[in-house]
mmCIF file with all atom_site columns, C-alpha atoms in Angstrom:
data_model
loop_
_atom_site.group_PDB
_atom_site.id
_atom_site.type_symbol
_atom_site.label_atom_id
_atom_site.label_alt_id
_atom_site.label_comp_id
_atom_site.label_asym_id
_atom_site.label_entity_id
_atom_site.label_seq_id
_atom_site.pdbx_PDB_ins_code
_atom_site.Cartn_x
_atom_site.Cartn_y
_atom_site.Cartn_z
_atom_site.occupancy
_atom_site.B_iso_or_equiv
_atom_site.pdbx_formal_charge
_atom_site.auth_seq_id
_atom_site.auth_comp_id
_atom_site.auth_asym_id
_atom_site.auth_atom_id
_atom_site.pdbx_PDB_model_num
ATOM 1   C CA . UNK A 1 1   ? 2.166   23.551 -89.706  1.00 0.00 ? 1   UNK A CA 1
ATOM 2   C CA . UNK A 1 2   ? 4.611   24.295 -92.489  1.00 0.00 ? 2   UNK A CA 1
ATOM 3   C CA . UNK A 1 3   ? 3.139   25.256 -95.879  1.00 0.00 ? 3   UNK A CA 1
ATOM 4   C CA . UNK A 1 4   ? 4.355   23.217 -98.873  1.00 0.00 ? 4   UNK A CA 1
ATOM 5   C CA . UNK A 1 5   ? 6.773   25.161 -101.006 1.00 0.00 ? 5   UNK A CA 1
ATOM 6   C CA . UNK A 1 6   ? 5.941   25.823 -104.664 1.00 0.00 ? 6   UNK A CA 1
ATOM 7   C CA . UNK A 1 7   ? 8.915   23.717 -105.739 1.00 0.00 ? 7   UNK A CA 1
ATOM 8   C CA . UNK A 1 8   ? 7.437   20.815 -103.746 1.00 0.00 ? 8   UNK A CA 1
ATOM 9   C CA . UNK A 1 9   ? 4.099   21.287 -105.465 1.00 0.00 ? 9   UNK A CA 1
ATOM 10  C CA . UNK A 1 10  ? 5.697   21.526 -108.866 1.00 0.00 ? 10  UNK A CA 1
ATOM 11  C CA . UNK A 1 11  ? 7.807   18.423 -108.297 1.00 0.00 ? 11  UNK A CA 1
ATOM 12  C CA . UNK A 1 12  ? 4.772   16.497 -107.033 1.00 0.00 ? 12  UNK A CA 1
ATOM 13  C CA . UNK A 1 13  ? 2.899   17.544 -110.164 1.00 0.00 ? 13  UNK A CA 1
ATOM 14  C CA . UNK A 1 14  ? 5.732   16.195 -112.295 1.00 0.00 ? 14  UNK A CA 1
ATOM 15  C CA . UNK A 1 15  ? 5.944   12.977 -110.273 1.00 0.00 ? 15  UNK A CA 1
ATOM 16  C CA . UNK A 1 16  ? 2.172   12.442 -110.328 1.00 0.00 ? 16  UNK A CA 1
ATOM 17  C CA . UNK A 1 17  ? 0.827   13.782 -113.588 1.00 0.00 ? 17  UNK A CA 1
ATOM 18  C CA . UNK A 1 18  ? -2.718  14.900 -112.702 1.00 0.00 ? 18  UNK A CA 1
ATOM 19  C CA . UNK A 1 19  ? -4.737  17.810 -113.980 1.00 0.00 ? 19  UNK A CA 1
ATOM 20  C CA . UNK A 1 20  ? -3.865  21.170 -112.400 1.00 0.00 ? 20  UNK A CA 1
ATOM 21  C CA . UNK A 1 21  ? -7.308  21.414 -110.742 1.00 0.00 ? 21  UNK A CA 1
ATOM 22  C CA . UNK A 1 22  ? -6.855  18.039 -109.080 1.00 0.00 ? 22  UNK A CA 1
ATOM 23  C CA . UNK A 1 23  ? -3.572  19.195 -107.547 1.00 0.00 ? 23  UNK A CA 1
ATOM 24  C CA . UNK A 1 24  ? -5.223  22.408 -106.303 1.00 0.00 ? 24  UNK A CA 1
ATOM 25  C CA . UNK A 1 25  ? -8.101  20.417 -104.814 1.00 0.00 ? 25  UNK A CA 1
ATOM 26  C CA . UNK A 1 26  ? -5.660  18.072 -103.097 1.00 0.00 ? 26  UNK A CA 1
ATOM 27  C CA . UNK A 1 27  ? -3.725  21.061 -101.755 1.00 0.00 ? 27  UNK A CA 1
ATOM 28  C CA . UNK A 1 28  ? -6.973  22.554 -100.385 1.00 0.00 ? 28  UNK A CA 1
ATOM 29  C CA . UNK A 1 29  ? -7.864  19.238 -98.754  1.00 0.00 ? 29  UNK A CA 1
ATOM 30  C CA . UNK A 1 30  ? -4.376  18.947 -97.290  1.00 0.00 ? 30  UNK A CA 1
ATOM 31  C CA . UNK A 1 31  ? -4.658  22.480 -95.898  1.00 0.00 ? 31  UNK A CA 1
ATOM 32  C CA . UNK A 1 32  ? -8.067  21.668 -94.379  1.00 0.00 ? 32  UNK A CA 1
ATOM 33  C CA . UNK A 1 33  ? -6.732  18.490 -92.773  1.00 0.00 ? 33  UNK A CA 1
ATOM 34  C CA . UNK A 1 34  ? -3.676  20.386 -91.520  1.00 0.00 ? 34  UNK A CA 1
ATOM 35  C CA . UNK A 1 35  ? -5.898  23.062 -89.926  1.00 0.00 ? 35  UNK A CA 1
ATOM 36  C CA . UNK A 1 36  ? -8.128  20.412 -88.388  1.00 0.00 ? 36  UNK A CA 1
ATOM 37  C CA . UNK A 1 37  ? -5.073  18.664 -86.947  1.00 0.00 ? 37  UNK A CA 1
ATOM 38  C CA . UNK A 1 38  ? -3.793  21.939 -85.479  1.00 0.00 ? 38  UNK A CA 1
ATOM 39  C CA . UNK A 1 39  ? -7.215  22.560 -83.885  1.00 0.00 ? 39  UNK A CA 1
ATOM 40  C CA . UNK A 1 40  ? -7.255  19.013 -82.507  1.00 0.00 ? 40  UNK A CA 1
ATOM 41  C CA . UNK A 1 41  ? -3.793  19.504 -81.007  1.00 0.00 ? 41  UNK A CA 1
ATOM 42  C CA . UNK A 1 42  ? -4.974  22.752 -79.409  1.00 0.00 ? 42  UNK A CA 1
ATOM 43  C CA . UNK A 1 43  ? -8.124  21.062 -78.038  1.00 0.00 ? 43  UNK A CA 1
ATOM 44  C CA . UNK A 1 44  ? -6.034  18.194 -76.668  1.00 0.00 ? 44  UNK A CA 1
ATOM 45  C CA . UNK A 1 45  ? -3.715  20.621 -74.870  1.00 0.00 ? 45  UNK A CA 1
ATOM 46  C CA . UNK A 1 46  ? -6.726  22.406 -73.393  1.00 0.00 ? 46  UNK A CA 1
ATOM 47  C CA . UNK A 1 47  ? -8.144  19.074 -72.217  1.00 0.00 ? 47  UNK A CA 1
ATOM 48  C CA . UNK A 1 48  ? -4.844  18.193 -70.570  1.00 0.00 ? 48  UNK A CA 1
ATOM 49  C CA . UNK A 1 49  ? -4.790  21.562 -68.805  1.00 0.00 ? 49  UNK A CA 1
ATOM 50  C CA . UNK A 1 50  ? -8.392  21.126 -67.624  1.00 0.00 ? 50  UNK A CA 1
ATOM 51  C CA . UNK A 1 51  ? -7.619  17.613 -66.407  1.00 0.00 ? 51  UNK A CA 1
ATOM 52  C CA . UNK A 1 52  ? -4.617  18.854 -64.415  1.00 0.00 ? 52  UNK A CA 1
ATOM 53  C CA . UNK A 1 53  ? -6.783  21.576 -62.855  1.00 0.00 ? 53  UNK A CA 1
ATOM 54  C CA . UNK A 1 54  ? -9.505  19.064 -61.954  1.00 0.00 ? 54  UNK A CA 1
ATOM 55  C CA . UNK A 1 55  ? -6.955  16.687 -60.442  1.00 0.00 ? 55  UNK A CA 1
ATOM 56  C CA . UNK A 1 56  ? -5.605  19.545 -58.311  1.00 0.00 ? 56  UNK A CA 1
ATOM 57  C CA . UNK A 1 57  ? -9.140  20.377 -57.168  1.00 0.00 ? 57  UNK A CA 1
ATOM 58  C CA . UNK A 1 58  ? -9.822  16.737 -56.258  1.00 0.00 ? 58  UNK A CA 1
ATOM 59  C CA . UNK A 1 59  ? -6.580  16.601 -54.307  1.00 0.00 ? 59  UNK A CA 1
ATOM 60  C CA . UNK A 1 60  ? -7.498  19.775 -52.424  1.00 0.00 ? 60  UNK A CA 1
ATOM 61  C CA . UNK A 1 61  ? -10.984 18.421 -51.689  1.00 0.00 ? 61  UNK A CA 1
ATOM 62  C CA . UNK A 1 62  ? -9.493  15.189 -50.334  1.00 0.00 ? 62  UNK A CA 1
ATOM 63  C CA . UNK A 1 63  ? -7.111  17.159 -48.125  1.00 0.00 ? 63  UNK A CA 1
ATOM 64  C CA . UNK A 1 64  ? -9.922  19.347 -46.822  1.00 0.00 ? 64  UNK A CA 1
ATOM 65  C CA . UNK A 1 65  ? -12.114 16.306 -46.171  1.00 0.00 ? 65  UNK A CA 1
ATOM 66  C CA . UNK A 1 66  ? -9.324  14.667 -44.162  1.00 0.00 ? 66  UNK A CA 1
ATOM 67  C CA . UNK A 1 67  ? -8.785  17.900 -42.252  1.00 0.00 ? 67  UNK A CA 1
ATOM 68  C CA . UNK A 1 68  ? -12.510 18.100 -41.483  1.00 0.00 ? 68  UNK A CA 1
ATOM 69  C CA . UNK A 1 69  ? -12.510 14.514 -40.215  1.00 0.00 ? 69  UNK A CA 1
ATOM 70  C CA . UNK A 1 70  ? -9.525  15.233 -38.009  1.00 0.00 ? 70  UNK A CA 1
ATOM 71  C CA . UNK A 1 71  ? -11.136 18.407 -36.631  1.00 0.00 ? 71  UNK A CA 1
ATOM 72  C CA . UNK A 1 72  ? -14.334 16.506 -35.831  1.00 0.00 ? 72  UNK A CA 1
ATOM 73  C CA . UNK A 1 73  ? -12.385 13.777 -34.043  1.00 0.00 ? 73  UNK A CA 1
ATOM 74  C CA . UNK A 1 74  ? -10.410 16.312 -32.002  1.00 0.00 ? 74  UNK A CA 1
ATOM 75  C CA . UNK A 1 75  ? -13.618 18.198 -31.129  1.00 0.00 ? 75  UNK A CA 1
ATOM 76  C CA . UNK A 1 76  ? -15.250 15.013 -29.838  1.00 0.00 ? 76  UNK A CA 1
ATOM 77  C CA . UNK A 1 77  ? -12.151 14.096 -27.858  1.00 0.00 ? 77  UNK A CA 1
ATOM 78  C CA . UNK A 1 78  ? -12.191 17.531 -26.220  1.00 0.00 ? 78  UNK A CA 1
ATOM 79  C CA . UNK A 1 79  ? -15.929 17.534 -25.557  1.00 0.00 ? 79  UNK A CA 1
ATOM 80  C CA . UNK A 1 80  ? -15.855 14.259 -23.577  1.00 0.00 ? 80  UNK A CA 1
ATOM 81  C CA . UNK A 1 81  ? -13.561 15.487 -20.762  1.00 0.00 ? 81  UNK A CA 1
ATOM 82  C CA . UNK A 1 82  ? -15.335 18.857 -20.749  1.00 0.00 ? 82  UNK A CA 1
ATOM 83  C CA . UNK A 1 83  ? -18.536 17.062 -19.805  1.00 0.00 ? 83  UNK A CA 1
ATOM 84  C CA . UNK A 1 84  ? -16.790 15.482 -16.845  1.00 0.00 ? 84  UNK A CA 1
ATOM 85  C CA . UNK A 1 85  ? -15.262 18.772 -15.758  1.00 0.00 ? 85  UNK A CA 1
ATOM 86  C CA . UNK A 1 86  ? -18.636 20.527 -16.015  1.00 0.00 ? 86  UNK A CA 1
ATOM 87  C CA . UNK A 1 87  ? -20.331 17.767 -14.051  1.00 0.00 ? 87  UNK A CA 1
ATOM 88  C CA . UNK A 1 88  ? -17.818 17.809 -11.201  1.00 0.00 ? 88  UNK A CA 1
ATOM 89  C CA . UNK A 1 89  ? -17.746 21.616 -11.119  1.00 0.00 ? 89  UNK A CA 1
ATOM 90  C CA . UNK A 1 90  ? -21.530 21.622 -10.829  1.00 0.00 ? 90  UNK A CA 1
ATOM 91  C CA . UNK A 1 91  ? -21.353 19.161 -7.939   1.00 0.00 ? 91  UNK A CA 1
ATOM 92  C CA . UNK A 1 92  ? -18.674 21.267 -6.263   1.00 0.00 ? 92  UNK A CA 1
ATOM 93  C CA . UNK A 1 93  ? -20.736 24.424 -6.702   1.00 0.00 ? 93  UNK A CA 1
ATOM 94  C CA . UNK A 1 94  ? -23.761 22.709 -5.181   1.00 0.00 ? 94  UNK A CA 1
ATOM 95  C CA . UNK A 1 95  ? -21.736 21.543 -2.168   1.00 0.00 ? 95  UNK A CA 1
ATOM 96  C CA . UNK A 1 96  ? -20.193 24.955 -1.439   1.00 0.00 ? 96  UNK A CA 1
ATOM 97  C CA . UNK A 1 97  ? -22.162 27.441 0.620    1.00 0.00 ? 97  UNK A CA 1
ATOM 98  C CA . UNK A 1 98  ? -23.260 30.651 -1.079   1.00 0.00 ? 98  UNK A CA 1
ATOM 99  C CA . UNK A 1 99  ? -20.797 32.775 0.917    1.00 0.00 ? 99  UNK A CA 1
ATOM 100 C CA . UNK A 1 100 ? -17.791 30.478 0.269    1.00 0.00 ? 100 UNK A CA 1
ATOM 101 C CA . UNK A 1 101 ? -15.034 32.425 -1.600   1.00 0.00 ? 101 UNK A CA 1
ATOM 102 C CA . UNK A 1 102 ? -14.093 29.262 -3.564   1.00 0.00 ? 102 UNK A CA 1
ATOM 103 C CA . UNK A 1 103 ? -17.502 29.383 -5.238   1.00 0.00 ? 103 UNK A CA 1
ATOM 104 C CA . UNK A 1 104 ? -16.174 32.252 -7.412   1.00 0.00 ? 104 UNK A CA 1
ATOM 105 C CA . UNK A 1 105 ? -13.453 29.948 -8.780   1.00 0.00 ? 105 UNK A CA 1
ATOM 106 C CA . UNK A 1 106 ? -15.942 27.159 -9.437   1.00 0.00 ? 106 UNK A CA 1
ATOM 107 C CA . UNK A 1 107 ? -18.086 29.603 -11.427  1.00 0.00 ? 107 UNK A CA 1
ATOM 108 C CA . UNK A 1 108 ? -14.987 30.527 -13.482  1.00 0.00 ? 108 UNK A CA 1
ATOM 109 C CA . UNK A 1 109 ? -14.446 26.819 -14.231  1.00 0.00 ? 109 UNK A CA 1
ATOM 110 C CA . UNK A 1 110 ? -18.077 26.422 -15.320  1.00 0.00 ? 110 UNK A CA 1
ATOM 111 C CA . UNK A 1 111 ? -17.841 29.540 -17.524  1.00 0.00 ? 111 UNK A CA 1
ATOM 112 C CA . UNK A 1 112 ? -14.585 28.269 -19.069  1.00 0.00 ? 112 UNK A CA 1
ATOM 113 C CA . UNK A 1 113 ? -16.143 24.886 -19.815  1.00 0.00 ? 113 UNK A CA 1
ATOM 114 C CA . UNK A 1 114 ? -19.159 26.605 -21.362  1.00 0.00 ? 114 UNK A CA 1
ATOM 115 C CA . UNK A 1 115 ? -16.881 28.758 -23.533  1.00 0.00 ? 115 UNK A CA 1
ATOM 116 C CA . UNK A 1 116 ? -14.867 25.730 -24.700  1.00 0.00 ? 116 UNK A CA 1
ATOM 117 C CA . UNK A 1 117 ? -18.086 23.840 -25.417  1.00 0.00 ? 117 UNK A CA 1
ATOM 118 C CA . UNK A 1 118 ? -19.243 26.712 -27.641  1.00 0.00 ? 118 UNK A CA 1
ATOM 119 C CA . UNK A 1 119 ? -15.943 26.560 -29.554  1.00 0.00 ? 119 UNK A CA 1
ATOM 120 C CA . UNK A 1 120 ? -16.205 22.791 -29.949  1.00 0.00 ? 120 UNK A CA 1
ATOM 121 C CA . UNK A 1 121 ? -19.817 23.097 -31.111  1.00 0.00 ? 121 UNK A CA 1
ATOM 122 C CA . UNK A 1 122 ? -18.771 25.678 -33.694  1.00 0.00 ? 122 UNK A CA 1
ATOM 123 C CA . UNK A 1 123 ? -16.004 23.395 -34.906  1.00 0.00 ? 123 UNK A CA 1
ATOM 124 C CA . UNK A 1 124 ? -18.379 20.448 -35.178  1.00 0.00 ? 124 UNK A CA 1
ATOM 125 C CA . UNK A 1 125 ? -20.914 22.571 -37.057  1.00 0.00 ? 125 UNK A CA 1
ATOM 126 C CA . UNK A 1 126 ? -18.177 23.728 -39.423  1.00 0.00 ? 126 UNK A CA 1
ATOM 127 C CA . UNK A 1 127 ? -17.040 20.169 -40.167  1.00 0.00 ? 127 UNK A CA 1
ATOM 128 C CA . UNK A 1 128 ? -20.589 18.839 -40.619  1.00 0.00 ? 128 UNK A CA 1
ATOM 129 C CA . UNK A 1 129 ? -21.362 18.010 -44.268  1.00 0.00 ? 129 UNK A CA 1
ATOM 130 C CA . UNK A 1 130 ? -23.255 20.762 -46.037  1.00 0.00 ? 130 UNK A CA 1
ATOM 131 C CA . UNK A 1 131 ? -26.727 19.885 -47.272  1.00 0.00 ? 131 UNK A CA 1
ATOM 132 C CA . UNK A 1 132 ? -27.905 21.390 -50.523  1.00 0.00 ? 132 UNK A CA 1
ATOM 133 C CA . UNK A 1 133 ? -31.089 23.431 -50.498  1.00 0.00 ? 133 UNK A CA 1
ATOM 134 C CA . UNK A 1 134 ? -32.800 21.050 -52.924  1.00 0.00 ? 134 UNK A CA 1
ATOM 135 C CA . UNK A 1 135 ? -32.084 18.159 -50.525  1.00 0.00 ? 135 UNK A CA 1
ATOM 136 C CA . UNK A 1 136 ? -34.148 19.926 -47.853  1.00 0.00 ? 136 UNK A CA 1
ATOM 137 C CA . UNK A 1 137 ? -37.086 20.439 -50.231  1.00 0.00 ? 137 UNK A CA 1
ATOM 138 C CA . UNK A 1 138 ? -36.815 16.801 -51.394  1.00 0.00 ? 138 UNK A CA 1
ATOM 139 C CA . UNK A 1 139 ? -37.089 15.658 -47.770  1.00 0.00 ? 139 UNK A CA 1
ATOM 140 C CA . UNK A 1 140 ? -40.102 17.887 -47.165  1.00 0.00 ? 140 UNK A CA 1
ATOM 141 C CA . UNK A 1 141 ? -41.853 16.341 -50.162  1.00 0.00 ? 141 UNK A CA 1
ATOM 142 C CA . UNK A 1 142 ? -40.929 12.845 -49.004  1.00 0.00 ? 142 UNK A CA 1
ATOM 143 C CA . UNK A 1 143 ? -38.770 12.019 -52.018  1.00 0.00 ? 143 UNK A CA 1
#
């Protein structure tokens, strides 16, 4: 904030005839209020910056939550047909004789389904909500 010029102080002393000490005390009070106002403006700017950062974090969390929901939905949609494929491949394997060359291809199908199931399980585990450690201990205590 701009400091009052001496001419301003002198003219205010002429306009408002008060003892010199009273003017000095008023000037000190004005300076204190001016400093407090500057600090308040600074604090307000910091609060605005913090608020903007928090809003950005909330937005990111919402985006990540939506992405997690979508990943979980896709994983479930993939897992359902994999179960059917695994079931039919198992039936086919059972019906083929041990020496049948097609049995090798059926085993490849079963291995592929197993591999995809592991990926889907990993995705589902990744999208599962995280439990805090204190939640586990609360459950153990029955709280």
